[in-house]
mmCIF file of C-alpha atoms in Angstrom:
data_model
loop_
_atom_site.group_PDB
_atom_site.id
_atom_site.type_symbol
_atom_site.label_atom_id
_atom_site.label_comp_id
_atom_site.label_asym_id
_atom_site.label_seq_id
_atom_site.Cartn_x
_atom_site.Cartn_y
_atom_site.Cartn_z
ATOM 1 C CA MET Z 545 -23.416 9.372 7.913
ATOM 2 C CA ARG Z 546 -20.555 10.837 6.146
ATOM 3 C CA VAL Z 547 -17.116 9.248 6.597
ATOM 4 C CA SER Z 548 -13.947 11.229 7.684
ATOM 5 C CA ALA Z 549 -12.011 12.056 4.838
ATOM 6 C CA ILE Z 550 -8.854 13.730 6.487
ATOM 7 C CA PRO Z 551 -6.491 10.812 5.773
ATOM 8 C CA LEU Z 552 -6.445 10.763 1.739
ATOM 9 C CA ARG Z 553 -7.331 14.521 1.235
ATOM 10 C CA ALA Z 554 -4.505 15.231 3.204
ATOM 11 C CA ALA Z 555 -2.661 12.618 0.730
ATOM 12 C CA ALA Z 556 -4.356 14.567 -2.126
ATOM 13 C CA ALA Z 557 -3.211 17.949 -1.466
ATOM 14 C CA ALA Z 558 0.781 16.317 -0.796
ATOM 15 C CA LEU Z 559 0.395 14.671 -4.469
ATOM 16 C CA ALA Z 560 -0.798 18.133 -5.633
ATOM 17 C CA LEU Z 561 1.906 19.464 -4.794
ATOM 18 C CA GLY Z 562 4.285 17.371 -6.003
ATOM 19 C CA LEU Z 563 2.216 17.782 -9.599
ATOM 20 C CA ALA Z 564 3.225 21.374 -9.392
ATOM 21 C CA ALA Z 565 6.850 20.868 -8.840
ATOM 22 C CA THR Z 566 7.362 18.700 -11.260
ATOM 23 C CA GLY Z 567 4.853 20.189 -13.905
ATOM 24 C CA CYS Z 568 3.885 17.365 -15.264
ATOM 25 C CA ALA Z 569 6.674 15.881 -17.150
ATOM 26 C CA GLY Z 570 6.775 12.569 -17.890
ATOM 27 C CA ALA Z 571 9.613 10.316 -17.480
ATOM 28 C CA GLY Z 572 10.542 10.227 -21.547
ATOM 29 C CA ALA Z 573 10.599 14.476 -21.284
ATOM 30 C CA ASP Z 574 14.825 13.835 -22.009
ATOM 31 C CA ASP Z 575 14.900 10.458 -23.648
ATOM 32 C CA SER Z 576 12.056 9.752 -25.907
ATOM 33 C CA SER Z 577 13.769 6.349 -26.962
ATOM 34 C CA VAL Z 578 12.196 5.226 -23.438
ATOM 35 C CA LEU Z 579 8.590 4.227 -22.535
ATOM 36 C CA THR Z 580 8.026 3.433 -18.357
ATOM 37 C CA LEU Z 581 5.601 1.656 -17.367
ATOM 38 C CA GLY Z 582 4.062 0.838 -14.187
ATOM 39 C CA TYR Z 583 1.889 -1.771 -13.031
ATOM 40 C CA PHE Z 584 1.359 -4.105 -9.830
ATOM 41 C CA PRO Z 585 1.862 -7.977 -8.890
ATOM 42 C CA ASN Z 586 -1.487 -8.998 -9.539
ATOM 43 C CA ILE Z 587 -3.667 -11.059 -11.255
ATOM 44 C CA THR Z 588 -5.504 -8.521 -12.404
ATOM 45 C CA HIS Z 589 -2.998 -7.024 -14.157
ATOM 46 C CA ALA Z 590 -2.163 -9.813 -16.221
ATOM 47 C CA PRO Z 591 -1.792 -7.854 -19.400
ATOM 48 C CA SER Z 592 1.029 -5.940 -18.015
ATOM 49 C CA LEU Z 593 2.542 -9.380 -16.398
ATOM 50 C CA VAL Z 594 2.035 -11.376 -19.594
ATOM 51 C CA GLY Z 595 3.216 -8.427 -22.208
ATOM 52 C CA VAL Z 596 6.081 -8.037 -20.347
ATOM 53 C CA GLN Z 597 7.212 -11.291 -19.662
ATOM 54 C CA ASN Z 598 6.804 -12.588 -23.115
ATOM 55 C CA GLY Z 599 7.919 -9.784 -24.574
ATOM 56 C CA ILE Z 600 5.481 -8.634 -26.161
ATOM 57 C CA LEU Z 601 5.143 -5.205 -25.451
ATOM 58 C CA ASP Z 602 8.861 -5.053 -25.950
ATOM 59 C CA ARG Z 603 8.725 -6.048 -29.875
ATOM 60 C CA ALA Z 604 5.144 -3.746 -29.731
ATOM 61 C CA LEU Z 605 7.495 -0.410 -29.070
ATOM 62 C CA GLY Z 606 10.325 -1.054 -31.345
ATOM 63 C CA ASP Z 607 13.302 1.174 -31.019
ATOM 64 C CA VAL Z 608 11.673 2.806 -28.090
ATOM 65 C CA GLU Z 609 12.986 0.882 -24.602
ATOM 66 C CA LEU Z 610 10.437 -0.918 -22.155
ATOM 67 C CA ALA Z 611 11.719 0.015 -18.528
ATOM 68 C CA THR Z 612 9.112 -0.978 -15.809
ATOM 69 C CA GLN Z 613 8.443 -0.200 -12.358
ATOM 70 C CA THR Z 614 5.862 -2.354 -10.143
ATOM 71 C CA PHE Z 615 4.212 -1.168 -7.431
ATOM 72 C CA ASN Z 616 1.629 -2.520 -4.275
ATOM 73 C CA ALA Z 617 -0.849 0.512 -4.245
ATOM 74 C CA GLY Z 618 -2.395 2.978 -6.664
ATOM 75 C CA PRO Z 619 -1.490 6.024 -5.001
ATOM 76 C CA ASP Z 620 2.057 5.011 -5.191
ATOM 77 C CA ALA Z 621 1.340 4.873 -9.004
ATOM 78 C CA ILE Z 622 -0.137 7.927 -9.399
ATOM 79 C CA ASN Z 623 2.263 9.765 -7.309
ATOM 80 C CA ALA Z 624 4.866 8.155 -10.143
ATOM 81 C CA ILE Z 625 2.867 9.616 -13.173
ATOM 82 C CA PHE Z 626 2.359 13.279 -11.759
ATOM 83 C CA SER Z 627 6.167 13.284 -10.523
ATOM 84 C CA GLY Z 628 7.386 11.675 -14.258
ATOM 85 C CA GLU Z 629 8.998 8.561 -13.096
ATOM 86 C CA VAL Z 630 6.621 6.489 -14.891
ATOM 87 C CA ASP Z 631 4.767 7.296 -18.516
ATOM 88 C CA ALA Z 632 2.343 4.998 -17.844
ATOM 89 C CA ALA Z 633 0.500 2.667 -15.595
ATOM 90 C CA PHE Z 634 -1.343 -0.022 -15.046
ATOM 91 C CA VAL Z 635 -3.915 1.238 -12.259
ATOM 92 C CA GLY Z 636 -7.272 0.211 -10.620
ATOM 93 C CA PRO Z 637 -10.042 2.949 -11.252
ATOM 94 C CA ASN Z 638 -10.392 4.929 -8.038
ATOM 95 C CA PRO Z 639 -6.602 5.995 -7.924
ATOM 96 C CA ALA Z 640 -7.356 6.957 -11.779
ATOM 97 C CA ILE Z 641 -10.013 8.969 -10.629
ATOM 98 C CA ASN Z 642 -8.143 10.463 -7.626
ATOM 99 C CA GLY Z 643 -5.102 11.302 -10.201
ATOM 100 C CA TRP Z 644 -7.529 12.813 -12.708
ATOM 101 C CA ALA Z 645 -9.427 14.721 -9.515
ATOM 102 C CA GLN Z 646 -6.109 15.755 -7.635
ATOM 103 C CA SER Z 647 -4.805 17.342 -11.265
ATOM 104 C CA GLU Z 648 -8.291 18.918 -12.196
ATOM 105 C CA GLY Z 649 -7.676 16.994 -15.345
ATOM 106 C CA GLU Z 650 -4.074 17.860 -16.559
ATOM 107 C CA ALA Z 651 -1.556 15.007 -15.189
ATOM 108 C CA LEU Z 652 -3.757 11.692 -17.104
ATOM 109 C CA HIS Z 653 -5.388 10.178 -19.343
ATOM 110 C CA VAL Z 654 -7.066 6.839 -19.295
ATOM 111 C CA ILE Z 655 -6.310 4.974 -22.552
ATOM 112 C CA ALA Z 656 -7.603 1.373 -22.747
ATOM 113 C CA GLY Z 657 -8.998 -1.023 -19.933
ATOM 114 C CA ALA Z 658 -7.243 -3.921 -18.955
ATOM 115 C CA ALA Z 659 -9.396 -6.271 -17.172
ATOM 116 C CA THR Z 660 -12.864 -6.187 -15.351
ATOM 117 C CA GLN Z 661 -14.373 -8.545 -12.556
ATOM 118 C CA GLY Z 662 -11.864 -10.211 -10.170
ATOM 119 C CA ALA Z 663 -12.413 -9.324 -6.907
ATOM 120 C CA GLY Z 664 -14.649 -9.978 -3.748
ATOM 121 C CA LEU Z 665 -15.309 -10.133 -0.091
ATOM 122 C CA VAL Z 666 -13.987 -13.233 1.494
ATOM 123 C CA ALA Z 667 -14.902 -14.472 4.870
ATOM 124 C CA ARG Z 668 -14.372 -17.241 7.679
ATOM 125 C CA ASP Z 669 -17.166 -19.770 7.482
ATOM 126 C CA ASP Z 670 -18.896 -19.219 10.737
ATOM 127 C CA ILE Z 671 -19.795 -15.818 8.864
ATOM 128 C CA ARG Z 672 -22.404 -17.371 6.595
ATOM 129 C CA THR Z 673 -24.478 -14.137 6.008
ATOM 130 C CA VAL Z 674 -23.359 -10.081 5.582
ATOM 131 C CA ASP Z 675 -25.762 -9.445 8.282
ATOM 132 C CA ASP Z 676 -23.336 -11.589 10.099
ATOM 133 C CA LEU Z 677 -20.808 -8.372 9.295
ATOM 134 C CA PRO Z 678 -21.213 -6.183 12.275
ATOM 135 C CA GLY Z 679 -19.062 -6.299 15.009
ATOM 136 C CA LYS Z 680 -16.234 -8.236 12.797
ATOM 137 C CA THR Z 681 -12.716 -7.081 11.289
ATOM 138 C CA LEU Z 682 -12.336 -6.491 7.527
ATOM 139 C CA SER Z 683 -9.063 -5.909 5.467
ATOM 140 C CA THR Z 684 -8.757 -3.979 2.183
ATOM 141 C CA PRO Z 685 -5.479 -3.243 0.146
ATOM 142 C CA MET Z 686 -5.076 0.306 0.922
ATOM 143 C CA LEU Z 687 -7.324 3.041 2.141
ATOM 144 C CA GLY Z 688 -8.937 4.855 -0.698
ATOM 145 C CA GLY Z 689 -8.202 2.077 -3.203
ATOM 146 C CA THR Z 690 -10.336 0.215 -5.449
ATOM 147 C CA GLN Z 691 -11.633 -2.761 -3.147
ATOM 148 C CA ASP Z 692 -11.166 -0.061 -0.055
ATOM 149 C CA VAL Z 693 -13.944 2.220 -1.923
ATOM 150 C CA VAL Z 694 -16.581 -0.361 -2.309
ATOM 151 C CA LEU Z 695 -16.313 -2.332 1.157
ATOM 152 C CA ARG Z 696 -16.927 1.173 2.514
ATOM 153 C CA TRP Z 697 -19.906 1.830 -0.173
ATOM 154 C CA PHE Z 698 -21.197 -1.264 0.372
ATOM 155 C CA ALA Z 699 -21.288 -1.043 4.299
ATOM 156 C CA LEU Z 700 -22.901 2.489 3.874
ATOM 157 C CA ASP Z 701 -25.750 1.131 1.356
ATOM 158 C CA ARG Z 702 -26.445 -0.944 4.322
ATOM 159 C CA GLY Z 703 -26.520 2.126 7.328
ATOM 160 C CA TRP Z 704 -23.594 0.763 9.097
ATOM 161 C CA GLU Z 705 -20.946 2.970 10.461
ATOM 162 C CA VAL Z 706 -17.423 2.921 9.421
ATOM 163 C CA ASP Z 707 -14.629 5.426 10.126
ATOM 164 C CA THR Z 708 -10.823 5.799 8.611
ATOM 165 C CA ALA Z 709 -9.542 4.916 11.922
ATOM 166 C CA GLY Z 710 -10.860 1.143 12.150
ATOM 167 C CA GLY Z 711 -13.823 2.086 14.195
ATOM 168 C CA GLY Z 712 -17.638 1.949 13.873
ATOM 169 C CA ASP Z 713 -20.331 -0.649 13.053
ATOM 170 C CA LEU Z 714 -17.894 -3.151 11.075
ATOM 171 C CA SER Z 715 -13.944 -2.212 11.244
ATOM 172 C CA ILE Z 716 -12.056 -2.004 8.129
ATOM 173 C CA VAL Z 717 -8.667 -2.067 8.261
ATOM 174 C CA PRO Z 718 -6.196 -1.226 5.411
ATOM 175 C CA GLN Z 719 -3.195 -3.379 4.786
ATOM 176 C CA GLU Z 720 -0.667 -4.528 1.591
ATOM 177 C CA ASN Z 721 -2.265 -7.463 -0.398
ATOM 178 C CA PRO Z 722 0.470 -10.075 1.373
ATOM 179 C CA GLU Z 723 0.191 -8.712 4.836
ATOM 180 C CA ILE Z 724 -3.556 -9.430 4.740
ATOM 181 C CA VAL Z 725 -3.538 -12.787 3.751
ATOM 182 C CA ASN Z 726 -1.071 -13.716 6.558
ATOM 183 C CA ALA Z 727 -3.413 -11.335 8.831
ATOM 184 C CA PHE Z 728 -6.286 -13.744 8.165
ATOM 185 C CA ARG Z 729 -4.107 -16.821 8.859
ATOM 186 C CA ALA Z 730 -3.200 -15.727 12.094
ATOM 187 C CA GLY Z 731 -6.969 -14.640 13.254
ATOM 188 C CA GLU Z 732 -6.678 -11.334 13.307
ATOM 189 C CA ILE Z 733 -9.282 -10.010 10.550
ATOM 190 C CA ASP Z 734 -12.308 -11.823 9.671
ATOM 191 C CA GLY Z 735 -11.808 -11.099 6.170
ATOM 192 C CA ALA Z 736 -11.244 -8.644 3.435
ATOM 193 C CA TRP Z 737 -12.045 -7.444 -0.107
ATOM 194 C CA LEU Z 738 -9.854 -8.314 -2.527
ATOM 195 C CA PRO Z 739 -8.584 -8.928 -6.443
ATOM 196 C CA GLU Z 740 -6.929 -11.758 -7.633
ATOM 197 C CA PRO Z 741 -4.772 -13.571 -6.740
ATOM 198 C CA HIS Z 742 -5.275 -12.678 -2.912
ATOM 199 C CA LEU Z 743 -8.870 -13.402 -3.018
ATOM 200 C CA SER Z 744 -7.913 -17.297 -3.781
ATOM 201 C CA ARG Z 745 -5.029 -17.462 -1.765
ATOM 202 C CA ILE Z 746 -7.684 -16.559 0.959
ATOM 203 C CA LEU Z 747 -9.767 -18.637 -0.355
ATOM 204 C CA ALA Z 748 -7.611 -21.586 -0.847
ATOM 205 C CA GLU Z 749 -7.681 -22.072 3.896
ATOM 206 C CA ASP Z 750 -10.243 -24.459 5.440
ATOM 207 C CA ASP Z 751 -11.981 -21.884 6.850
ATOM 208 C CA ALA Z 752 -12.716 -19.207 4.049
ATOM 209 C CA HIS Z 753 -15.444 -19.214 1.613
ATOM 210 C CA LEU Z 754 -16.592 -16.445 -0.556
ATOM 211 C CA LEU Z 755 -19.617 -14.090 0.907
ATOM 212 C CA VAL Z 756 -19.690 -11.769 -1.999
ATOM 213 C CA ASP Z 757 -18.922 -11.704 -5.708
ATOM 214 C CA GLU Z 758 -18.155 -8.164 -6.110
ATOM 215 C CA ALA Z 759 -20.370 -8.667 -9.418
ATOM 216 C CA GLN Z 760 -22.890 -8.746 -7.057
ATOM 217 C CA VAL Z 761 -23.186 -4.780 -6.344
ATOM 218 C CA TRP Z 762 -22.852 -4.220 -9.757
ATOM 219 C CA GLU Z 763 -26.542 -4.534 -11.561
ATOM 220 C CA ARG Z 764 -26.092 -1.250 -12.995
ATOM 221 C CA THR Z 765 -23.841 -2.540 -15.442
ATOM 222 C CA GLY Z 766 -24.837 -5.808 -16.025
ATOM 223 C CA GLY Z 767 -22.539 -7.172 -12.764
ATOM 224 C CA ARG Z 768 -19.466 -5.956 -15.308
ATOM 225 C CA TYR Z 769 -16.850 -3.565 -13.387
ATOM 226 C CA VAL Z 770 -13.819 -2.780 -14.605
ATOM 227 C CA THR Z 771 -10.580 -3.670 -12.165
ATOM 228 C CA THR Z 772 -7.778 -2.458 -13.875
ATOM 229 C CA LEU Z 773 -6.848 0.446 -16.403
ATOM 230 C CA LEU Z 774 -3.966 1.734 -18.172
ATOM 231 C CA ILE Z 775 -3.129 5.277 -17.736
ATOM 232 C CA VAL Z 776 -0.714 8.065 -19.503
ATOM 233 C CA ASN Z 777 1.243 10.634 -18.177
ATOM 234 C CA ALA Z 778 -0.715 13.638 -20.039
ATOM 235 C CA ASP Z 779 2.319 15.054 -21.882
ATOM 236 C CA PHE Z 780 3.865 11.806 -22.795
ATOM 237 C CA LEU Z 781 0.632 11.328 -24.745
ATOM 238 C CA GLU Z 782 0.775 14.574 -26.569
ATOM 239 C CA ARG Z 783 4.634 14.714 -27.087
ATOM 240 C CA GLU Z 784 4.965 10.565 -27.966
ATOM 241 C CA PRO Z 785 1.685 9.806 -29.748
ATOM 242 C CA GLY Z 786 3.528 7.552 -32.228
ATOM 243 C CA THR Z 787 4.698 5.976 -28.791
ATOM 244 C CA VAL Z 788 1.519 5.256 -27.037
ATOM 245 C CA GLU Z 789 -0.143 4.175 -29.679
ATOM 246 C CA ASP Z 790 2.624 1.370 -30.636
ATOM 247 C CA LEU Z 791 2.165 0.424 -26.403
ATOM 248 C CA LEU Z 792 -1.574 0.157 -27.527
ATOM 249 C CA ARG Z 793 -0.605 -2.316 -30.274
ATOM 250 C CA GLY Z 794 1.329 -4.354 -27.705
ATOM 251 C CA HIS Z 795 -1.571 -3.964 -25.159
ATOM 252 C CA VAL Z 796 -4.367 -5.323 -27.683
ATOM 253 C CA GLU Z 797 -1.909 -7.927 -28.695
ATOM 254 C CA THR Z 798 -1.234 -9.429 -25.070
ATOM 255 C CA ILE Z 799 -4.757 -9.222 -24.100
ATOM 256 C CA ASP Z 800 -5.947 -11.031 -27.552
ATOM 257 C CA TRP Z 801 -3.106 -13.499 -26.799
ATOM 258 C CA ILE Z 802 -4.465 -14.422 -23.206
ATOM 259 C CA ASN Z 803 -8.070 -14.847 -24.189
ATOM 260 C CA ASP Z 804 -6.556 -17.168 -26.836
ATOM 261 C CA HIS Z 805 -3.850 -19.420 -24.466
ATOM 262 C CA PRO Z 806 -5.369 -19.159 -20.848
ATOM 263 C CA GLU Z 807 -3.370 -22.020 -19.356
ATOM 264 C CA GLU Z 808 -0.033 -20.366 -20.779
ATOM 265 C CA ALA Z 809 -1.270 -17.090 -19.912
ATOM 266 C CA ALA Z 810 -1.738 -18.083 -16.324
ATOM 267 C CA GLU Z 811 1.830 -19.547 -16.108
ATOM 268 C CA ALA Z 812 3.628 -16.614 -17.735
ATOM 269 C CA SER Z 813 1.958 -14.653 -14.990
ATOM 270 C CA ARG Z 814 3.132 -16.864 -12.545
ATOM 271 C CA LEU Z 815 6.334 -16.958 -13.376
ATOM 272 C CA HIS Z 816 6.603 -13.251 -13.251
ATOM 273 C CA LEU Z 817 4.786 -12.598 -10.357
ATOM 274 C CA GLU Z 818 7.326 -15.145 -8.732
ATOM 275 C CA GLU Z 819 10.280 -12.857 -10.704
ATOM 276 C CA ILE Z 820 8.971 -9.723 -8.735
ATOM 277 C CA THR Z 821 8.266 -10.991 -4.802
ATOM 278 C CA GLY Z 822 10.595 -13.525 -4.962
ATOM 279 C CA GLY Z 823 8.275 -16.161 -3.328
ATOM 280 C CA GLU Z 824 6.650 -19.195 -5.164
ATOM 281 C CA LEU Z 825 3.244 -19.642 -6.349
ATOM 282 C CA ASP Z 826 1.121 -22.031 -6.712
ATOM 283 C CA PRO Z 827 0.570 -23.322 -10.588
ATOM 284 C CA GLU Z 828 -3.139 -24.034 -9.633
ATOM 285 C CA LEU Z 829 -4.275 -21.410 -7.801
ATOM 286 C CA THR Z 830 -2.956 -18.544 -9.999
ATOM 287 C CA ALA Z 831 -4.722 -20.820 -12.692
ATOM 288 C CA THR Z 832 -8.025 -20.211 -10.487
ATOM 289 C CA ALA Z 833 -7.554 -16.743 -9.843
ATOM 290 C CA PHE Z 834 -7.036 -16.148 -14.068
ATOM 291 C CA GLU Z 835 -10.479 -17.468 -14.519
ATOM 292 C CA ASN Z 836 -12.179 -15.160 -11.891
ATOM 293 C CA VAL Z 837 -10.918 -12.364 -14.376
ATOM 294 C CA THR Z 838 -12.055 -11.082 -17.658
ATOM 295 C CA PHE Z 839 -9.171 -9.673 -19.453
ATOM 296 C CA THR Z 840 -10.701 -6.394 -22.104
ATOM 297 C CA ALA Z 841 -9.297 -3.523 -23.701
ATOM 298 C CA ASP Z 842 -12.827 -1.891 -22.725
ATOM 299 C CA PRO Z 843 -12.786 0.499 -20.113
ATOM 300 C CA VAL Z 844 -16.127 -0.082 -19.076
ATOM 301 C CA ALA Z 845 -16.362 3.751 -18.840
ATOM 302 C CA GLN Z 846 -19.982 3.516 -16.985
ATOM 303 C CA SER Z 847 -18.659 2.244 -14.231
ATOM 304 C CA LEU Z 848 -15.865 4.369 -13.504
ATOM 305 C CA LEU Z 849 -18.711 6.843 -13.234
ATOM 306 C CA ILE Z 850 -20.508 4.498 -10.575
ATOM 307 C CA LYS Z 851 -17.119 4.183 -8.582
ATOM 308 C CA ALA Z 852 -16.460 7.779 -8.644
ATOM 309 C CA GLU Z 853 -20.313 7.985 -7.257
ATOM 310 C CA GLN Z 854 -19.328 5.330 -4.387
ATOM 311 C CA ALA Z 855 -16.148 7.120 -3.540
ATOM 312 C CA GLU Z 856 -18.168 10.446 -3.239
ATOM 313 C CA ALA Z 857 -21.002 9.185 -0.985
ATOM 314 C CA ILE Z 858 -18.477 7.515 1.370
ATOM 315 C CA GLY Z 859 -16.436 10.950 1.742
ATOM 316 C CA LEU Z 860 -13.402 10.277 -0.150
ATOM 317 C CA LEU Z 861 -13.939 12.275 -2.962
ATOM 318 C CA ASP Z 862 -15.465 15.489 -3.565
ATOM 319 C CA PRO Z 863 -17.584 15.336 -6.489
ATOM 320 C CA VAL Z 864 -15.402 14.969 -9.612
ATOM 321 C CA ASP Z 865 -16.177 15.735 -13.154
ATOM 322 C CA LEU Z 866 -14.948 13.059 -15.217
ATOM 323 C CA ASN Z 867 -15.583 14.351 -18.857
ATOM 324 C CA GLY Z 868 -12.319 14.107 -20.943
ATOM 325 C CA ILE Z 869 -10.386 11.478 -18.448
ATOM 326 C CA TYR Z 870 -11.051 8.799 -21.447
ATOM 327 C CA ALA Z 871 -8.619 9.293 -24.485
ATOM 328 C CA LEU Z 872 -9.323 6.322 -26.442
ATOM 329 C CA ASP Z 873 -9.009 7.270 -30.081
ATOM 330 C CA PRO Z 874 -5.266 5.784 -30.518
ATOM 331 C CA LEU Z 875 -6.981 2.491 -28.737
ATOM 332 C CA ASN Z 876 -10.082 2.689 -31.393
ATOM 333 C CA ASP Z 877 -7.710 3.128 -34.234
ATOM 334 C CA VAL Z 878 -5.457 -0.024 -32.777
ATOM 335 C CA LEU Z 879 -8.695 -1.849 -32.287
ATOM 336 C CA ALA Z 880 -9.987 -1.352 -36.016
ATOM 337 C CA GLU Z 881 -6.314 -2.601 -36.832
ATOM 338 C CA ALA Z 882 -6.868 -5.812 -35.708
ATOM 339 C CA GLY Z 883 -10.344 -6.479 -36.350
ATOM 340 C CA HIS Z 884 -12.286 -5.919 -33.287
ATOM 341 C CA GLU Z 885 -14.810 -3.483 -32.283
ATOM 342 C CA PRO Z 886 -14.462 0.249 -30.632
ATOM 343 C CA VAL Z 887 -14.927 0.691 -27.244
ATOM 344 C CA ALA Z 888 -16.613 3.814 -26.112
ATOM 345 C CA GLY Z 889 -15.864 6.474 -23.630
ATOM 346 C CA LEU Z 890 -18.456 8.217 -21.333
ATOM 347 C CA GLU Z 891 -19.973 10.103 -24.576
ATOM 348 C CA GLY Z 892 -20.787 6.028 -26.041
#
């Protein structure tokens, strides 16, 4: 069985054209005194939420101004890296892989991890086992995104037919995260594979339960899987290595502060999410979501290889060589300064 990949490959062609037109120029090409950082309004992006909210990243950058831009989906953030709209961004592993593949290894590098864990399949209470899923309708945040790939691979691994039009043994309908929550409440979908805090938002509903903790499908890495990475425009890294190292200092400091002050970090994340989205978030729900995510600068490199294998298996990615995607020397220098152990890329 091979899932149709036409929509994603069409998007890849468009992104490649955009990359060629911009020449991979970073947002700081004409003004090295500004670093533009992209991230998502997700708890799995808490190192950016807390780092911005508490001013840690701004202080770490010193005289370089921190500008920010938020995205709802990984492909949009990758396109912004390609066009030079942002210099660095927090993204999921599959968008990072796609960006690397589409640019033939020229547009970006992974410079750190940010979060692991924090995702899973939530379903209605009448769906008691995985075997009850055929014939049901599930959602993911975006076609070809990190949760979408793992759900389609999960279906393939069980011999179920799925396609990108929502047909097959299991109907998969990508929607934006807030739409997924509303669709579940309205009875339009039976479940979803989601990251935090959207996972906990649905789990707070009376008729929902966690059917699959994503850690269950990661036996090869001992249950650990990368959820969020920090990437940088390759030209910006070459042109402004000192600024990138300062960003990493702020990133490591933020992660240390999150892990030392989890309750305060959850509240800082909630406040920043409300500022971004304009909505109100339940403090208890945010705290619960926070407990389901592990924040670390370790990119869990081997899980990225498996993510690529999954995307290839379902037909959403041509075989890709990921050698060179990681540029972890600056991070390991910063980790050494902070008294932490180094992290490994694919060669480690």
